[in-house]
Amino acid sequence: MARKRLGDLLLENGLITEEQLEEALFEQKKSGLPLGTLLTQKGIITEQQLIEAIEFQLGVPHVKLENFLIEKEVIDLVPEELARRYKVMPLKKRGNRLTLAMADPLDYFAIDDIRMTVGMSIDPVIATRSSLDQAIEKYYGFQHSLTEVLKDVSVDEMTEEQVRSDDAPIVRMVNQLIEQAVEERASDIHIDAQRTEVVVRFRIDGELHTQMRLPKHLQSVLTARIKIMASLNIAERRLPQDGRIQLQVRGRMIDLRVATLPTIFGEKVVLRILDKQNLLQVEQLGFSEKNLQLFKDMIESAHGIILVTGPTGSGKSSTLYAALQKLNSEQKNLITIEDPVEYQLDGINQVQVNPAAGLTFAAGLRSILREDPNIIMIGEIRDQETAEIAFRAALTGHLVLSTLHTNDAPSTITRLIDMGIEPYLIASTLRGVVAQRLVRKICTQCREEYVPSPYETALLEECGLSAGKLWRGRGCRTCHQTGYRGRLAIHELLPVDGQIRNFVRENKPADVYREWAEKHGYRNMLADGMGKVIQGLTTFDEVLRQVILSE
């Protein structure tokens, strides 16, 4: 690489003037800051202009650090002190060469210093300063805090005051663990007590991934710190406990739902991460164009009941929250009763179920009906009493949204009848049913084409579809070698019209509803999933796993 100075490079590209360069160089001598940092801080150039100039003129590639999962052995090559001093991040090792992400890849002094330290040739790449800051905290910060905890006073002798102190290493370690989970887009953090160690796992896109293994003697202090954050009783280890944490991560407030469970090797802790940024609008739920319009028509009904069905973890709550945000206005009184309240929504009255105090779904729903509501959301219909109150509320002019555990839309009606709801009541109030599952999306970084097999072609044809090529993920660092990154929903909608109401009154079996829906152009969940396979959003195997194997 030609040893061209950054200032000369920016002058050649017309991004700065000689006067601006001289002024920045003068300030650099006083402050000691890198030239690129000074120029971006003064607003003379943007960070993107700086990256593009280096990338195109000198052939130094630009990388996105969030797409890399960096091995611990690579991190250990570069001391933390050098990483922070030069704002660099080791990415990968190949033979005797180390790929190094840098904010300023023209800092030859830094390259020479690190080359001599690690005893390897350096291949510099450029990354944004903000992403480097995050990566350094993610990979070095947690290890530093862990080292401090391990060499601190015996954790068995730690007092409650030490665990509560904001300066304690265990406090920093737990905060960094949560930050790392948020950055990895995890929905849950599992802290599992094993016989000889503590295993930390993140649930990402519905699958658990082991992130780290900690010494067994850290278990008690780690659990105690989380309990203190969640306002739980740290002395109680024999009974399960539930709590909540609010924590600011990267400038935004994150809610965490905490649950502890005593096991034979100690307490297991699970933290459910509730990030408001993950709340979706109705248009972002993954509905096909036809299903989106059907769903909007359902929720815009003046009264009646709409049910979202599927197993645990199928995204039902996300669909309900999206509908509530769509319906929320100052002219309407929206009240929810949930167990638990996951996301706190502005302008909506949310009630937390508390069975110990006598506030069950049924009792809460009776009280809500005296609060002059327009729209009621019930977290889940679990019993006949709640179901009857919900349907009678819909009959008296309220719009009711709720969830139910059924495998598909047609079987929802027969399930309600089995629960003891009169067919006439269902026929009069039910506006529609949405059944759904979550499938993993193909990783865009390693997506590749392939020719579908005869079996895949035949099943596509059964759904009225055809494709000469399909897509799958090869597996890369971005997706933890799974081939998937992110999730989307596949749906099955059954709008309740005149003919469906007649079927309900006649107590017809689920197959009758299913056959009628297919004849009238309504896609079942498998067909909707296969439509997304053809679009290259998910894979054939993933749809089958969620639709067929989960039934």
Coordinates of C-alpha atoms in Angstrom, one line a residue:
M1 CA 0.0 0.0 0.0
A2 CA 1.4 3.4 -1.0
R3 CA 2.4 5.4 2.1
K4 CA 0.3 8.4 1.3
R5 CA -0.7 10.8 4.1
L6 CA -4.4 11.2 4.8
G7 CA -4.3 15.0 4.4
D8 CA -2.8 14.7 0.9
L9 CA -5.4 12.1 0.0
L10 CA -8.3 14.4 1.0
L11 CA -6.7 17.3 -0.8
E12 CA -6.5 15.3 -4.0
N13 CA -10.2 14.3 -3.7
G14 CA -11.2 18.0 -3.2
L15 CA -12.8 17.2 0.2
I16 CA -10.8 19.8 2.1
T17 CA -8.8 23.0 1.3
E18 CA -5.2 23.6 2.1
E19 CA -6.2 26.2 4.7
Q20 CA -8.5 23.6 6.4
L21 CA -5.7 21.1 6.4
E22 CA -3.2 23.5 7.9
E23 CA -5.6 24.5 10.6
A24 CA -6.4 20.8 11.4
L25 CA -2.7 19.9 11.5
F26 CA -2.0 22.8 13.9
E27 CA -4.9 21.6 16.2
Q28 CA -3.6 18.0 15.9
K29 CA -0.3 19.0 17.4
K30 CA -2.0 20.5 20.4
S31 CA -4.7 17.8 20.9
G32 CA -2.9 14.7 19.7
L33 CA -6.1 13.5 18.0
P34 CA -6.0 11.7 14.7
L35 CA -6.4 14.0 11.7
G36 CA -9.5 12.2 10.4
T37 CA -11.2 12.5 13.8
L38 CA -10.5 16.3 13.9
L39 CA -11.9 16.9 10.4
T40 CA -15.1 14.9 11.1
Q41 CA -15.6 16.5 14.5
K42 CA -15.3 20.0 12.9
G43 CA -17.8 19.0 10.3
I44 CA -15.4 19.6 7.4
I45 CA -15.9 16.0 6.1
T46 CA -18.3 13.2 7.1
E47 CA -17.1 9.9 8.3
Q48 CA -18.6 8.3 5.2
Q49 CA -16.6 10.7 3.0
L50 CA -13.4 9.7 4.9
I51 CA -14.1 6.0 4.5
E52 CA -14.9 6.3 0.7
A53 CA -11.8 8.3 0.0
I54 CA -9.6 5.7 1.6
E55 CA -11.5 2.8 0.2
F56 CA -11.6 3.9 -3.4
Q57 CA -8.2 5.7 -3.7
L58 CA -6.1 3.2 -1.8
G59 CA -8.1 0.0 -2.1
V60 CA -8.5 -0.4 1.6
P61 CA -11.8 -2.3 2.1
H62 CA -14.6 -1.0 4.3
V63 CA -16.2 -3.5 6.7
K64 CA -19.3 -3.5 8.9
L65 CA -18.2 -4.9 12.3
E66 CA -21.7 -6.0 13.2
N67 CA -21.4 -8.7 10.5
F68 CA -18.4 -10.3 12.2
L69 CA -18.4 -12.8 15.0
I70 CA -14.8 -12.5 16.3
E71 CA -13.1 -15.6 17.8
K72 CA -11.6 -15.2 21.3
E73 CA -8.2 -16.4 20.2
V74 CA -8.1 -13.5 17.6
I75 CA -9.1 -11.0 20.3
D76 CA -6.3 -12.2 22.6
L77 CA -3.7 -11.4 19.9
V78 CA -4.0 -7.7 20.4
P79 CA -3.8 -6.3 23.9
E80 CA -6.8 -4.2 25.1
E81 CA -4.6 -1.2 25.7
L82 CA -3.4 -1.1 22.1
A83 CA -6.9 -1.6 20.8
R84 CA -8.2 1.3 22.7
R85 CA -5.2 3.6 22.1
Y86 CA -5.2 3.1 18.3
K87 CA -9.0 2.5 17.9
V88 CA -8.5 -0.9 16.2
M89 CA -10.2 -4.3 16.2
P90 CA -8.6 -7.6 15.2
L91 CA -11.0 -9.5 12.9
K92 CA -9.5 -12.7 11.7
K93 CA -6.2 -14.6 11.5
R94 CA -5.1 -16.4 8.4
G95 CA -1.7 -18.0 8.5
N96 CA 0.8 -15.3 9.5
R97 CA -1.5 -12.5 8.6
L98 CA -4.0 -10.6 10.8
T99 CA -6.9 -8.6 9.4
L100 CA -7.2 -5.4 11.5
A101 CA -10.2 -3.0 11.4
M102 CA -9.0 0.6 11.9
A103 CA -10.6 4.0 12.1
D104 CA -7.5 5.4 10.3
P105 CA -5.8 2.7 8.2
L106 CA -3.2 5.3 7.2
D107 CA -1.9 5.4 10.8
Y108 CA 1.3 3.5 9.9
F109 CA 2.8 4.0 13.4
A110 CA -0.2 2.1 14.8
I111 CA 0.2 -0.7 12.2
D112 CA 3.9 -1.0 12.9
D113 CA 3.4 -1.1 16.7
I114 CA 0.7 -3.8 16.5
R115 CA 2.8 -5.8 13.9
M116 CA 5.7 -5.9 16.3
T117 CA 3.5 -6.8 19.2
V118 CA 1.7 -9.7 17.6
G119 CA 4.6 -10.8 15.4
M120 CA 2.3 -11.0 12.3
S121 CA 1.8 -9.1 9.0
I122 CA -1.2 -6.7 9.2
D123 CA -3.9 -6.3 6.6
P124 CA -5.7 -3.1 7.5
V125 CA -9.4 -2.5 6.7
I126 CA -11.5 0.5 7.6
A127 CA -14.5 0.7 9.9
T128 CA -16.5 3.5 11.4
R129 CA -15.3 4.9 14.7
S130 CA -18.6 4.3 16.4
S131 CA -18.7 0.6 15.3
L132 CA -15.1 0.2 16.6
D133 CA -16.1 1.8 20.0
Q134 CA -19.0 -0.7 20.3
A135 CA -16.8 -3.7 19.2
I136 CA -14.1 -2.8 21.7
E137 CA -16.6 -2.6 24.5
K138 CA -18.3 -5.8 23.4
Y139 CA -15.2 -7.9 23.1
Y140 CA -12.7 -6.3 25.5
G141 CA -15.0 -4.6 28.0
F142 CA -16.7 -7.8 29.1
Q143 CA -13.5 -9.8 29.4
H144 CA -11.9 -7.0 31.4
S145 CA -14.8 -6.9 33.8
L146 CA -14.8 -10.7 34.1
T147 CA -11.1 -10.6 34.9
E148 CA -11.7 -7.9 37.6
V149 CA -14.5 -10.0 39.1
L150 CA -12.3 -13.1 39.2
K151 CA -9.4 -11.3 41.0
D152 CA -11.7 -9.3 43.3
V153 CA -12.4 -10.3 46.8
S154 CA -13.8 -13.9 47.2
V155 CA -17.2 -13.7 45.6
D156 CA -18.6 -15.9 48.4
E157 CA -17.6 -13.1 50.8
M158 CA -19.1 -10.2 48.8
T159 CA -21.5 -8.1 50.7
E160 CA -24.8 -6.9 49.4
E161 CA -23.4 -3.4 49.4
Q162 CA -20.6 -4.5 47.0
V163 CA -23.1 -6.1 44.7
R164 CA -25.2 -3.0 44.7
S165 CA -22.3 -0.5 44.1
D166 CA -22.2 1.0 40.6
D167 CA -18.4 0.7 40.6
A168 CA -18.3 -3.0 41.4
P169 CA -16.9 -5.2 38.6
I170 CA -19.9 -7.5 38.7
V171 CA -22.2 -4.6 38.0
R172 CA -20.2 -3.6 34.9
M173 CA -20.0 -7.3 33.8
V174 CA -23.8 -7.8 34.0
N175 CA -24.5 -4.5 32.2
Q176 CA -22.1 -5.5 29.4
L177 CA -23.7 -8.9 29.2
I178 CA -27.1 -7.3 28.6
E179 CA -25.6 -4.8 26.1
Q180 CA -24.0 -7.7 24.1
A181 CA -27.4 -9.5 24.0
V182 CA -29.2 -6.4 22.7
E183 CA -26.5 -5.9 20.0
E184 CA -26.8 -9.6 19.0
R185 CA -30.6 -9.1 18.6
A186 CA -31.3 -11.7 21.3
S187 CA -34.8 -12.1 22.6
D188 CA -33.7 -13.9 25.8
I189 CA -30.7 -14.4 28.0
H190 CA -30.4 -17.8 29.7
I191 CA -28.1 -18.2 32.7
D192 CA -28.0 -21.9 33.3
A193 CA -26.5 -23.3 36.6
Q194 CA -24.6 -26.5 35.7
R195 CA -22.7 -28.9 38.0
T196 CA -19.3 -27.4 37.4
E197 CA -19.9 -24.1 35.5
V198 CA -22.4 -21.4 34.6
V199 CA -23.5 -21.4 30.9
V200 CA -24.8 -18.2 29.3
R201 CA -26.9 -18.6 26.2
F202 CA -28.7 -16.1 24.0
R203 CA -31.9 -16.9 22.1
I204 CA -31.5 -15.4 18.6
D205 CA -34.1 -15.9 15.9
G206 CA -35.8 -18.6 18.1
E207 CA -32.7 -20.7 18.6
L208 CA -30.4 -20.8 21.6
H209 CA -26.6 -20.2 21.1
T210 CA -24.0 -20.7 23.9
Q211 CA -22.2 -17.4 24.3
M212 CA -19.8 -18.1 27.2
R213 CA -19.1 -20.5 30.1
L214 CA -18.3 -18.9 33.5
P215 CA -16.7 -20.4 36.6
K216 CA -19.1 -22.0 39.0
H217 CA -18.2 -19.8 41.9
L218 CA -19.5 -16.7 40.0
Q219 CA -23.1 -18.1 40.0
S220 CA -24.2 -16.7 43.4
V221 CA -22.9 -13.2 42.8
L222 CA -24.2 -13.1 39.2
T223 CA -27.7 -14.2 40.3
A224 CA -27.6 -11.8 43.3
R225 CA -26.8 -8.8 41.0
I226 CA -29.6 -9.6 38.6
K227 CA -32.0 -10.0 41.5
I228 CA -31.1 -6.6 42.9
M229 CA -31.6 -5.0 39.5
A230 CA -35.0 -6.6 39.3
S231 CA -36.0 -5.7 43.0
L232 CA -36.2 -9.4 44.0
N233 CA -35.4 -11.0 47.3
I234 CA -31.7 -12.1 47.0
A235 CA -32.0 -14.3 50.1
E236 CA -34.8 -16.4 48.6
R237 CA -33.3 -19.3 46.7
R238 CA -35.9 -22.0 47.2
L239 CA -38.8 -20.4 45.3
P240 CA -39.2 -19.0 41.7
Q241 CA -39.4 -15.2 41.5
D242 CA -40.4 -12.7 38.8
G243 CA -39.4 -9.1 38.3
R244 CA -38.5 -6.4 35.8
I245 CA -35.5 -4.3 35.0
Q246 CA -35.2 -1.0 33.1
L247 CA -31.8 -0.3 31.7
Q248 CA -30.4 2.2 29.2
V249 CA -28.5 0.5 26.4
R250 CA -26.8 2.5 23.6
G251 CA -28.9 5.6 24.4
R252 CA -32.3 3.8 24.5
M253 CA -34.3 2.4 27.3
I254 CA -34.7 -1.4 27.4
D255 CA -37.1 -3.4 29.5
L256 CA -36.2 -6.8 30.8
R257 CA -38.5 -9.4 32.3
V258 CA -36.6 -11.5 34.8
A259 CA -37.6 -15.0 36.0
T260 CA -35.6 -17.2 38.4
L261 CA -36.1 -20.9 38.9
P262 CA -34.4 -23.1 41.6
T263 CA -32.7 -26.2 40.1
I264 CA -30.6 -28.9 41.6
F265 CA -27.4 -27.0 40.7
G266 CA -28.6 -23.6 41.7
E267 CA -30.9 -20.9 40.3
K268 CA -31.5 -20.6 36.6
V269 CA -32.2 -17.1 35.5
V270 CA -33.9 -16.0 32.2
L271 CA -34.1 -12.4 31.1
R272 CA -36.6 -11.6 28.3
I273 CA -35.4 -8.5 26.4
L274 CA -38.2 -6.2 25.5
D275 CA -37.0 -3.5 23.1
K276 CA -39.6 -1.0 21.9
Q277 CA -37.6 -0.6 18.7
N278 CA -38.7 -4.1 17.9
L279 CA -42.4 -3.2 18.0
L280 CA -43.7 -3.5 14.4
Q281 CA -46.4 -1.6 12.5
V282 CA -49.2 -3.6 10.9
E283 CA -47.5 -3.2 7.5
Q284 CA -44.3 -4.7 8.8
L285 CA -45.9 -8.0 10.1
G286 CA -45.1 -9.9 6.9
F287 CA -48.7 -10.2 5.6
S288 CA -49.1 -10.8 1.9
E289 CA -50.9 -8.0 0.1
K290 CA -54.3 -9.7 0.3
N291 CA -53.9 -10.8 3.9
L292 CA -52.8 -7.3 4.9
Q293 CA -56.0 -5.8 3.6
L294 CA -58.1 -8.6 5.2
F295 CA -56.4 -7.9 8.6
K296 CA -57.0 -4.2 8.3
D297 CA -60.6 -4.7 7.5
M298 CA -60.9 -7.0 10.6
I299 CA -59.4 -4.6 13.1
E300 CA -61.3 -1.6 11.7
S301 CA -64.6 -3.3 12.6
A302 CA -66.8 -1.2 14.9
H303 CA -67.3 -4.2 17.2
G304 CA -66.8 -7.9 17.4
I305 CA -63.9 -10.2 18.4
I306 CA -60.7 -10.9 16.5
L307 CA -58.5 -13.8 17.5
V308 CA -54.8 -14.4 16.8
T309 CA -53.8 -18.0 17.2
G310 CA -50.7 -20.1 17.3
P311 CA -48.3 -21.9 19.7
T312 CA -46.1 -20.1 22.2
G313 CA -43.4 -18.1 20.5
S314 CA -45.3 -17.6 17.2
G315 CA -45.4 -13.8 17.4
K316 CA -49.1 -13.4 18.5
S317 CA -48.3 -10.6 21.0
S318 CA -46.4 -8.7 18.3
T319 CA -49.4 -8.9 16.0
L320 CA -51.8 -7.6 18.8
Y321 CA -49.4 -4.7 19.7
A322 CA -49.2 -3.7 16.0
A323 CA -53.0 -3.7 15.8
L324 CA -53.3 -1.6 19.0
Q325 CA -50.8 1.0 17.7
K326 CA -52.8 1.1 14.4
L327 CA -56.1 1.7 16.4
N328 CA -54.8 4.0 19.1
S329 CA -56.2 7.5 19.0
E330 CA -57.3 10.2 21.4
Q331 CA -60.9 9.5 20.4
K332 CA -60.9 5.9 21.6
N333 CA -60.5 4.3 25.0
L334 CA -58.2 1.3 24.7
I335 CA -57.7 -1.0 27.7
T336 CA -55.6 -4.2 27.8
I337 CA -55.4 -6.9 30.4
E338 CA -52.2 -9.0 30.1
D339 CA -50.1 -11.5 31.9
P340 CA -47.5 -10.1 31.8
V341 CA -47.5 -6.6 30.3
E342 CA -44.6 -6.9 27.8
Y343 CA -44.4 -3.5 26.2
Q344 CA -45.7 -0.3 27.7
L345 CA -47.6 1.7 25.1
D346 CA -48.3 5.4 25.3
G347 CA -52.0 6.4 25.4
I348 CA -53.2 2.8 26.2
N349 CA -54.4 1.7 29.6
Q350 CA -52.7 -1.6 30.4
V351 CA -53.6 -3.9 33.3
Q352 CA -51.3 -6.5 34.8
V353 CA -53.0 -9.8 35.9
N354 CA -52.4 -10.6 39.6
P355 CA -54.1 -13.9 40.6
A356 CA -52.6 -13.7 44.1
A357 CA -54.7 -10.5 44.7
G358 CA -57.7 -11.9 42.9
L359 CA -57.2 -10.0 39.6
T360 CA -57.6 -12.8 37.1
F361 CA -58.4 -12.3 33.4
A362 CA -62.1 -12.8 34.1
A363 CA -62.2 -10.4 37.1
G364 CA -60.2 -7.8 35.3
L365 CA -62.3 -8.0 32.2
R366 CA -65.5 -7.4 34.3
S367 CA -64.0 -4.3 35.7
I368 CA -62.7 -3.1 32.3
L369 CA -66.3 -3.2 31.0
R370 CA -67.3 -0.6 33.6
E371 CA -64.6 1.8 32.3
D372 CA -66.4 2.7 29.1
P373 CA -63.9 1.1 26.7
N374 CA -64.0 1.2 22.9
I375 CA -61.4 -1.5 22.3
I376 CA -60.3 -4.2 24.7
M377 CA -57.2 -6.4 24.3
I378 CA -57.1 -9.7 26.3
G379 CA -53.6 -11.2 26.5
E380 CA -54.9 -14.7 26.2
I381 CA -58.2 -16.6 26.5
R382 CA -57.4 -19.5 28.8
D383 CA -60.8 -20.6 30.2
Q384 CA -64.5 -20.7 29.5
E385 CA -65.3 -17.8 31.9
T386 CA -62.9 -15.4 30.2
A387 CA -64.1 -16.5 26.8
E388 CA -67.7 -15.9 27.6
I389 CA -67.1 -12.5 29.0
A390 CA -65.0 -11.6 26.0
F391 CA -67.7 -12.7 23.5
R392 CA -70.5 -11.0 25.4
A393 CA -68.4 -7.8 25.5
A394 CA -68.0 -8.0 21.7
L395 CA -71.8 -8.6 21.4
T396 CA -72.5 -5.4 23.3
G397 CA -70.6 -3.1 21.0
H398 CA -66.9 -3.4 21.9
L399 CA -64.0 -4.4 19.7
V400 CA -62.1 -7.2 21.4
L401 CA -58.7 -8.6 20.4
S402 CA -57.2 -11.7 22.0
T403 CA -55.1 -14.8 21.4
L404 CA -55.8 -18.5 21.6
H405 CA -53.6 -21.6 21.3
T406 CA -54.7 -23.5 18.2
N407 CA -52.7 -24.9 15.3
D408 CA -54.7 -23.2 12.5
A409 CA -57.5 -20.8 11.8
P410 CA -60.4 -23.2 11.1
S411 CA -59.8 -25.3 14.2
T412 CA -60.2 -22.1 16.3
I413 CA -64.0 -22.2 15.9
T414 CA -64.3 -25.8 17.0
R415 CA -62.0 -25.1 19.9
L416 CA -64.2 -22.3 21.1
I417 CA -67.3 -24.6 20.9
D418 CA -65.4 -27.2 22.9
M419 CA -64.7 -24.6 25.6
G420 CA -68.4 -24.2 26.0
I421 CA -69.1 -21.0 23.9
E422 CA -72.5 -21.2 22.3
P423 CA -72.3 -21.4 18.5
Y424 CA -74.8 -18.5 18.1
L425 CA -72.6 -16.3 20.2
I426 CA -69.5 -17.1 18.0
A427 CA -71.5 -16.6 14.8
S428 CA -72.8 -13.2 16.0
T429 CA -69.4 -11.7 17.2
L430 CA -66.4 -13.4 15.6
R431 CA -65.0 -11.1 12.8
G432 CA -62.0 -13.2 11.9
V433 CA -59.1 -15.5 12.9
V434 CA -55.4 -15.0 12.2
A435 CA -53.2 -18.1 12.6
Q436 CA -49.5 -17.6 12.4
R437 CA -46.0 -19.0 12.9
L438 CA -42.5 -17.4 12.9
V439 CA -40.0 -18.6 10.3
R440 CA -36.3 -17.7 10.1
K441 CA -35.3 -15.4 7.2
I442 CA -32.4 -16.3 4.9
C443 CA -29.2 -14.5 5.8
T444 CA -28.6 -11.9 3.1
Q445 CA -24.8 -12.1 3.6
C446 CA -24.5 -15.8 2.5
R447 CA -27.6 -16.3 0.4
E448 CA -27.2 -18.6 -2.6
E449 CA -29.4 -20.1 -5.3
Y450 CA -30.1 -23.8 -5.9
V451 CA -32.3 -25.9 -8.1
P452 CA -35.3 -27.3 -6.2
S453 CA -35.6 -31.0 -5.8
P454 CA -38.5 -33.0 -7.3
Y455 CA -40.1 -33.3 -3.9
E456 CA -39.9 -29.5 -3.4
T457 CA -41.3 -28.9 -6.9
A458 CA -44.2 -31.3 -6.3
L459 CA -45.1 -29.6 -3.0
L460 CA -44.9 -26.2 -4.6
E461 CA -47.3 -27.4 -7.3
E462 CA -49.7 -28.6 -4.7
C463 CA -49.8 -25.0 -3.4
G464 CA -50.4 -23.7 -6.9
L465 CA -46.8 -22.4 -7.2
S466 CA -43.7 -23.1 -9.3
A467 CA -40.1 -22.0 -9.2
G468 CA -37.0 -22.7 -11.3
K469 CA -34.7 -21.7 -8.4
L470 CA -34.9 -21.3 -4.7
W471 CA -32.5 -19.8 -2.1
R472 CA -30.8 -20.9 1.1
G473 CA -28.2 -19.6 3.4
R474 CA -24.7 -21.1 3.1
G475 CA -23.8 -20.1 6.7
C476 CA -21.4 -17.3 7.7
R477 CA -20.1 -15.4 10.7
T478 CA -23.0 -12.9 10.5
C479 CA -25.6 -15.6 11.0
H480 CA -23.6 -17.8 13.4
Q481 CA -23.2 -20.4 10.6
T482 CA -27.0 -21.1 10.6
G483 CA -27.8 -19.6 7.2
Y484 CA -30.6 -17.5 8.8
R485 CA -30.8 -14.0 10.3
G486 CA -34.0 -12.5 11.5
R487 CA -37.5 -13.8 11.4
L488 CA -40.8 -13.1 9.7
A489 CA -44.4 -14.4 10.1
I490 CA -46.4 -16.7 7.8
H491 CA -50.1 -16.4 8.2
E492 CA -53.5 -18.0 7.6
L493 CA -56.6 -15.7 7.7
L494 CA -60.2 -16.8 8.0
P495 CA -62.6 -13.8 7.7
V496 CA -66.0 -14.7 9.1
D497 CA -68.7 -13.9 6.5
G498 CA -72.3 -15.0 6.1
Q499 CA -71.5 -18.6 4.9
I500 CA -69.0 -19.1 7.7
R501 CA -71.6 -17.9 10.3
N502 CA -74.1 -20.5 8.9
F503 CA -71.4 -23.2 9.3
V504 CA -70.8 -22.1 12.9
R505 CA -74.5 -22.2 13.8
E506 CA -74.7 -25.7 12.3
N507 CA -71.6 -26.7 14.4
K508 CA -69.7 -27.9 11.3
P509 CA -66.2 -29.5 11.8
A510 CA -63.0 -27.6 11.0
D511 CA -62.5 -29.4 7.7
V512 CA -65.7 -27.7 6.3
Y513 CA -64.3 -24.2 7.1
R514 CA -60.9 -25.2 5.6
E515 CA -62.4 -26.5 2.4
W516 CA -64.6 -23.5 2.0
A517 CA -61.7 -21.1 2.5
E518 CA -59.5 -22.8 0.0
K519 CA -62.3 -22.8 -2.6
H520 CA -62.7 -19.0 -2.1
G521 CA -59.0 -18.2 -2.6
Y522 CA -57.8 -18.0 1.0
R523 CA -54.3 -19.3 1.3
N524 CA -53.5 -21.7 4.1
M525 CA -50.4 -21.3 6.2
L526 CA -48.3 -23.7 4.1
A527 CA -49.2 -21.9 0.9
D528 CA -48.4 -18.5 2.4
G529 CA -45.0 -19.9 3.6
M530 CA -44.2 -21.3 0.2
G531 CA -45.0 -18.0 -1.4
K532 CA -42.3 -16.4 0.9
V533 CA -39.9 -19.3 -0.1
I534 CA -40.3 -18.3 -3.8
Q535 CA -39.6 -14.7 -2.9
G536 CA -36.3 -15.8 -1.4
L537 CA -37.3 -14.7 2.1
T538 CA -37.1 -18.1 3.9
T539 CA -36.4 -21.7 3.0
F540 CA -38.4 -24.7 2.1
D541 CA -37.2 -26.7 5.1
E542 CA -37.9 -23.8 7.5
V543 CA -41.6 -23.5 6.4
L544 CA -42.1 -27.3 6.7
R545 CA -40.5 -27.3 10.2
Q546 CA -42.8 -24.7 11.5
V547 CA -46.1 -25.6 9.7
I548 CA -46.0 -29.4 9.5
L549 CA -43.6 -30.6 12.2
S550 CA -45.1 -28.3 14.8
E551 CA -48.7 -29.6 14.4

